[in-house]
Short mmCIF file of C-alpha atoms in Angstrom, two decimals:
data_model
loop_
_atom_site.label_atom_id
_atom_site.label_comp_id
_atom_site.label_asym_id
_atom_site.label_seq_id
_atom_site.Cartn_x
_atom_site.Cartn_y
_atom_site.Cartn_z
CA UNK A 166 -25.11 67.83 -125.29
CA UNK A 167 -22.80 66.01 -122.92
CA UNK A 168 -24.08 63.39 -120.58
CA UNK A 169 -22.02 62.74 -117.49
CA UNK A 170 -22.50 65.46 -114.92
CA UNK A 171 -25.78 66.87 -116.21
CA UNK A 172 -28.14 68.30 -113.65
CA UNK A 173 -31.04 65.97 -113.09
CA UNK A 174 -34.49 67.20 -113.96
CA UNK A 175 -37.38 67.14 -111.52
CA UNK A 176 -35.71 64.98 -108.88
CA UNK A 177 -32.49 66.86 -108.23
CA UNK A 178 -30.22 65.28 -105.65
CA UNK A 179 -29.81 67.79 -102.88
CA UNK A 180 -32.97 69.75 -103.69
CA UNK A 181 -36.06 69.05 -101.65
CA UNK A 182 -39.22 68.81 -103.71
CA UNK A 183 -41.73 71.27 -102.32
CA UNK A 184 -45.00 69.70 -101.30
CA UNK A 185 -43.40 66.29 -100.90
CA UNK A 186 -41.20 66.91 -97.89
CA UNK A 187 -41.52 65.09 -94.60
CA UNK A 188 -39.25 65.84 -91.68
CA UNK A 189 -40.41 62.75 -89.85
CA UNK A 190 -40.50 60.07 -92.52
CA UNK A 191 -38.36 59.16 -95.51
CA UNK A 192 -39.00 59.64 -99.19
CA UNK A 193 -38.10 56.66 -101.31
CA UNK A 194 -38.09 53.83 -98.93
CA UNK A 195 -34.55 53.64 -97.47
CA UNK A 196 -33.01 55.08 -94.37
CA UNK A 197 -31.53 55.10 -90.86
CA UNK A 198 -28.30 54.09 -89.17
CA UNK A 199 -25.30 55.05 -87.07
CA UNK A 200 -22.54 57.05 -88.64
CA UNK A 201 -19.48 55.53 -89.95
CA UNK A 202 -19.67 51.87 -90.66
CA UNK A 203 -20.65 48.87 -92.62
CA UNK A 204 -21.17 50.59 -95.93
CA UNK A 205 -22.33 48.22 -98.59
CA UNK A 206 -23.53 45.57 -96.17
CA UNK A 207 -27.21 45.68 -97.09
CA UNK A 208 -28.75 42.94 -99.18
CA UNK A 209 -28.30 44.98 -102.35
CA UNK A 210 -25.34 47.25 -101.79
CA UNK A 211 -22.89 44.90 -103.49
CA UNK A 212 -25.27 43.59 -106.15
CA UNK A 213 -23.51 43.34 -109.50
CA UNK A 214 -24.93 42.76 -112.96
CA UNK A 215 -23.69 39.20 -112.99
CA UNK A 216 -24.45 36.46 -110.50
CA UNK A 217 -25.35 36.80 -106.84
CA UNK A 218 -25.08 34.35 -104.00
CA UNK A 219 -28.28 34.10 -102.03
CA UNK A 220 -26.96 33.45 -98.55
CA UNK A 221 -30.46 33.12 -97.13
CA UNK A 222 -31.21 30.24 -99.48
CA UNK A 223 -27.71 28.84 -99.28
CA UNK A 224 -27.33 28.54 -103.05
CA UNK A 225 -26.41 30.33 -106.22
CA UNK A 226 -28.85 32.63 -107.96
CA UNK A 227 -29.00 32.08 -111.71
CA UNK A 228 -26.44 34.23 -113.46
CA UNK A 229 -27.98 37.34 -114.99
CA UNK A 230 -26.93 38.56 -118.40
CA UNK A 231 -26.65 42.25 -119.07
CA UNK A 232 -29.64 43.61 -120.98
CA UNK A 233 -27.53 46.40 -122.47
CA UNK A 234 -24.26 48.22 -121.91
CA UNK A 235 -23.68 51.08 -119.50
CA UNK A 236 -22.51 53.40 -122.28
CA UNK A 237 -24.52 54.34 -125.34
CA UNK A 238 -27.78 55.58 -126.83
CA UNK A 239 -30.52 52.98 -127.16
CA UNK A 240 -33.77 53.17 -129.12
CA UNK A 241 -36.71 51.93 -127.09
CA UNK A 242 -38.57 49.16 -128.89
CA UNK A 243 -35.70 48.13 -131.15
CA UNK A 244 -32.50 48.21 -129.07
CA UNK A 245 -34.13 47.74 -125.69
CA UNK A 246 -37.60 46.77 -124.54
CA UNK A 247 -39.76 48.79 -122.15
CA UNK A 248 -39.36 47.57 -118.58
CA UNK A 249 -37.45 48.14 -115.35
CA UNK A 250 -33.66 47.90 -115.34
CA UNK A 251 -30.95 48.04 -112.67
CA UNK A 252 -27.31 49.13 -112.72
CA UNK A 253 -25.05 48.66 -109.69
CA UNK A 254 -21.48 49.16 -108.57
CA UNK A 255 -21.28 52.74 -109.81
CA UNK A 256 -19.04 55.23 -107.99
CA UNK A 257 -18.60 58.97 -107.53
CA UNK A 258 -21.87 59.94 -109.24
CA UNK A 259 -20.21 59.29 -112.61
CA UNK A 260 -23.05 57.11 -113.92
CA UNK A 261 -25.50 59.25 -115.88
CA UNK A 262 -28.73 58.01 -117.47
CA UNK A 263 -31.50 59.73 -119.35
CA UNK A 264 -34.98 58.90 -120.64
CA UNK A 265 -35.92 61.02 -123.65
CA UNK A 266 -38.96 61.51 -125.86
CA UNK A 267 -36.85 62.00 -128.99
CA UNK A 268 -33.25 61.95 -130.22
CA UNK A 269 -32.82 65.71 -130.58
CA UNK A 270 -30.54 65.96 -127.56
CA UNK A 271 -32.36 69.11 -126.50
CA UNK A 272 -33.41 69.88 -122.94
CA UNK A 273 -37.09 69.72 -123.84
CA UNK A 274 -36.64 66.11 -124.92
CA UNK A 275 -35.73 64.95 -121.42
CA UNK A 276 -38.34 62.95 -119.54
CA UNK A 277 -36.13 62.04 -116.55
CA UNK A 278 -32.44 61.68 -115.74
CA UNK A 279 -30.02 61.21 -112.87
CA UNK A 280 -26.36 61.14 -111.83
CA UNK A 281 -25.81 57.96 -109.85
CA UNK A 282 -23.50 56.49 -107.24
CA UNK A 283 -24.20 52.94 -106.19
CA UNK A 284 -27.32 51.32 -107.60
CA UNK A 285 -30.09 52.76 -109.74
CA UNK A 286 -33.39 51.36 -110.94
CA UNK A 287 -35.09 52.92 -113.97
CA UNK A 288 -38.40 52.08 -115.61
CA UNK A 289 -38.26 52.67 -119.37
CA UNK A 290 -41.78 53.23 -120.67
CA UNK A 291 -43.26 52.21 -124.02
CA UNK A 292 -43.70 55.89 -124.97
CA UNK A 293 -40.00 56.66 -124.44
CA UNK A 294 -37.92 56.93 -127.62
CA UNK A 295 -34.32 57.04 -126.37
CA UNK A 296 -32.49 55.78 -123.30
CA UNK A 297 -28.99 57.22 -122.83
CA UNK A 298 -26.40 55.84 -120.41
CA UNK A 299 -22.86 57.06 -119.73
CA UNK A 300 -20.25 55.78 -117.29
CA UNK A 301 -22.62 53.20 -115.78
CA UNK A 302 -22.14 49.53 -115.09
CA UNK A 303 -24.11 47.31 -117.47
CA UNK A 304 -27.89 47.35 -117.06
CA UNK A 305 -29.80 44.19 -116.23
CA UNK A 306 -33.53 43.57 -116.57
CA UNK A 307 -35.44 43.34 -113.29
CA UNK A 308 -37.93 40.54 -112.86
CA UNK A 309 -41.12 42.02 -111.29
CA UNK A 310 -41.46 38.80 -109.28
CA UNK A 311 -37.86 38.89 -108.07
CA UNK A 312 -37.42 38.06 -104.41
CA UNK A 313 -34.45 38.88 -102.23
CA UNK A 314 -33.25 38.80 -98.65
CA UNK A 315 -34.15 42.32 -97.46
CA UNK A 316 -31.44 43.91 -95.36
CA UNK A 317 -31.77 46.05 -92.23
CA UNK A 318 -28.97 48.48 -93.12
CA UNK A 319 -27.70 50.21 -96.23
CA UNK A 320 -24.84 52.33 -97.46
CA UNK A 321 -25.51 56.05 -97.11
CA UNK A 322 -24.27 56.68 -100.64
CA UNK A 323 -25.62 53.38 -101.98
CA UNK A 324 -28.10 54.87 -104.41
CA UNK A 325 -31.48 53.26 -104.87
CA UNK A 326 -32.89 50.27 -102.97
CA UNK A 327 -35.98 48.23 -103.73
CA UNK A 328 -38.23 47.94 -100.69
CA UNK A 329 -39.01 44.36 -99.76
CA UNK A 330 -36.24 43.00 -101.98
CA UNK A 331 -33.10 44.96 -101.09
CA UNK A 332 -34.20 46.48 -97.78
CA UNK A 333 -36.95 45.73 -95.28
CA UNK A 334 -39.65 48.28 -94.39
CA UNK A 335 -39.16 49.98 -91.04
CA UNK A 336 -37.63 52.99 -89.33
CA UNK A 337 -34.00 53.77 -90.14
CA UNK A 338 -31.44 56.21 -88.74
CA UNK A 339 -28.40 57.90 -90.28
CA UNK A 340 -26.16 59.88 -87.91
CA UNK A 341 -23.42 62.46 -88.34
CA UNK A 342 -24.47 64.00 -91.65
CA UNK A 343 -23.06 67.44 -92.43
CA UNK A 344 -23.61 70.45 -94.68
CA UNK A 345 -27.05 69.35 -95.90
CA UNK A 346 -25.30 66.87 -98.20
CA UNK A 347 -27.38 63.92 -97.07
CA UNK A 348 -30.36 63.50 -99.41
CA UNK A 349 -33.00 60.79 -99.04
CA UNK A 350 -36.11 60.01 -101.01
CA UNK A 351 -39.04 57.59 -100.81
CA UNK A 352 -40.71 56.82 -104.12
CA UNK A 353 -43.66 54.86 -105.47
CA UNK A 354 -41.99 53.77 -108.74
CA UNK A 355 -38.76 53.96 -110.75
CA UNK A 356 -39.94 56.46 -113.36
CA UNK A 357 -38.09 59.31 -111.58
CA UNK A 358 -40.77 61.92 -112.17
CA UNK A 359 -41.94 64.45 -109.59
CA UNK A 360 -45.07 62.35 -109.22
CA UNK A 361 -42.88 59.39 -108.26
CA UNK A 362 -41.77 61.08 -105.04
CA UNK A 363 -43.65 60.29 -101.85
CA UNK A 364 -41.34 62.34 -99.60
CA UNK A 365 -37.74 63.57 -99.48
CA UNK A 366 -35.34 65.74 -97.51
CA UNK A 367 -31.86 67.26 -97.26
CA UNK A 368 -30.39 66.49 -93.84
CA UNK A 369 -27.69 67.83 -91.56
CA UNK A 370 -27.01 65.87 -88.39
CA UNK A 371 -29.16 62.87 -87.54
CA UNK A 372 -31.83 61.64 -89.98
CA UNK A 373 -34.71 59.32 -89.11
CA UNK A 374 -36.93 57.89 -91.83
CA UNK A 375 -39.81 55.42 -91.76
CA UNK A 376 -40.02 53.33 -94.91
CA UNK A 377 -43.48 51.91 -95.55
CA UNK A 378 -44.15 48.46 -96.96
CA UNK A 379 -46.15 50.21 -99.69
CA UNK A 380 -43.08 52.22 -100.81
CA UNK A 381 -41.44 50.89 -103.95
CA UNK A 382 -37.92 52.35 -103.64
CA UNK A 383 -35.67 54.36 -101.35
CA UNK A 384 -32.85 56.58 -102.60
CA UNK A 385 -29.93 57.82 -100.49
CA UNK A 386 -26.99 60.05 -101.44
CA UNK A 387 -24.21 61.64 -99.39
CA UNK A 388 -25.50 60.24 -96.08
CA UNK A 389 -23.83 58.25 -93.36
CA UNK A 390 -24.85 54.60 -93.36
CA UNK A 391 -28.40 53.75 -92.37
CA UNK A 392 -29.45 51.14 -89.81
CA UNK A 393 -32.90 49.93 -88.91
CA UNK A 394 -34.04 51.01 -85.44
CA UNK A 395 -37.62 49.80 -85.46
#
């Protein structure tokens, strides 16, 4: 079966997960800002799988080597190790990834998947058999102890942000969204299962989300840029 453009299972962008919806707080730890500007100005929006300059420290972060390519099928345990990985710089939702329990290519084999713009984090588990990636920038391994300079704003179509590393906890606002195309999500991990979701919503007009320090990630798609308001 083809990869790019597949509908994501469980966590479908643009579909609110029943029972995990909050109209007052966000779902995956990212959110809030005025419409229109400064896209990509958060601490992680322009992160690439290469080297980064840590402006807060005033020096160069050690150059990161890609763990594996953004296109291909990879066997977990032999081609890639279990762990959390990040891809960034993707555009137009053309990056597709998939965790699978076998190599059959059948729908029942899917454990989790997503179509991505911007950045995505994915945790590949030891029980996974196959990780598929199509149209993505190279994947880099994420150090669990990694520290960053958390930003107070993020691109509304920036993808997935790590709370405490990419963005700071707090209340965020996104203004001027239309046609229910703004989707946000707070999550407790990067496994992308229904159980990963703390809260989520599809938004028209203004959106206000409170990201907790206990949230692990925040996902945003099709929104105006978010800015911290409190």
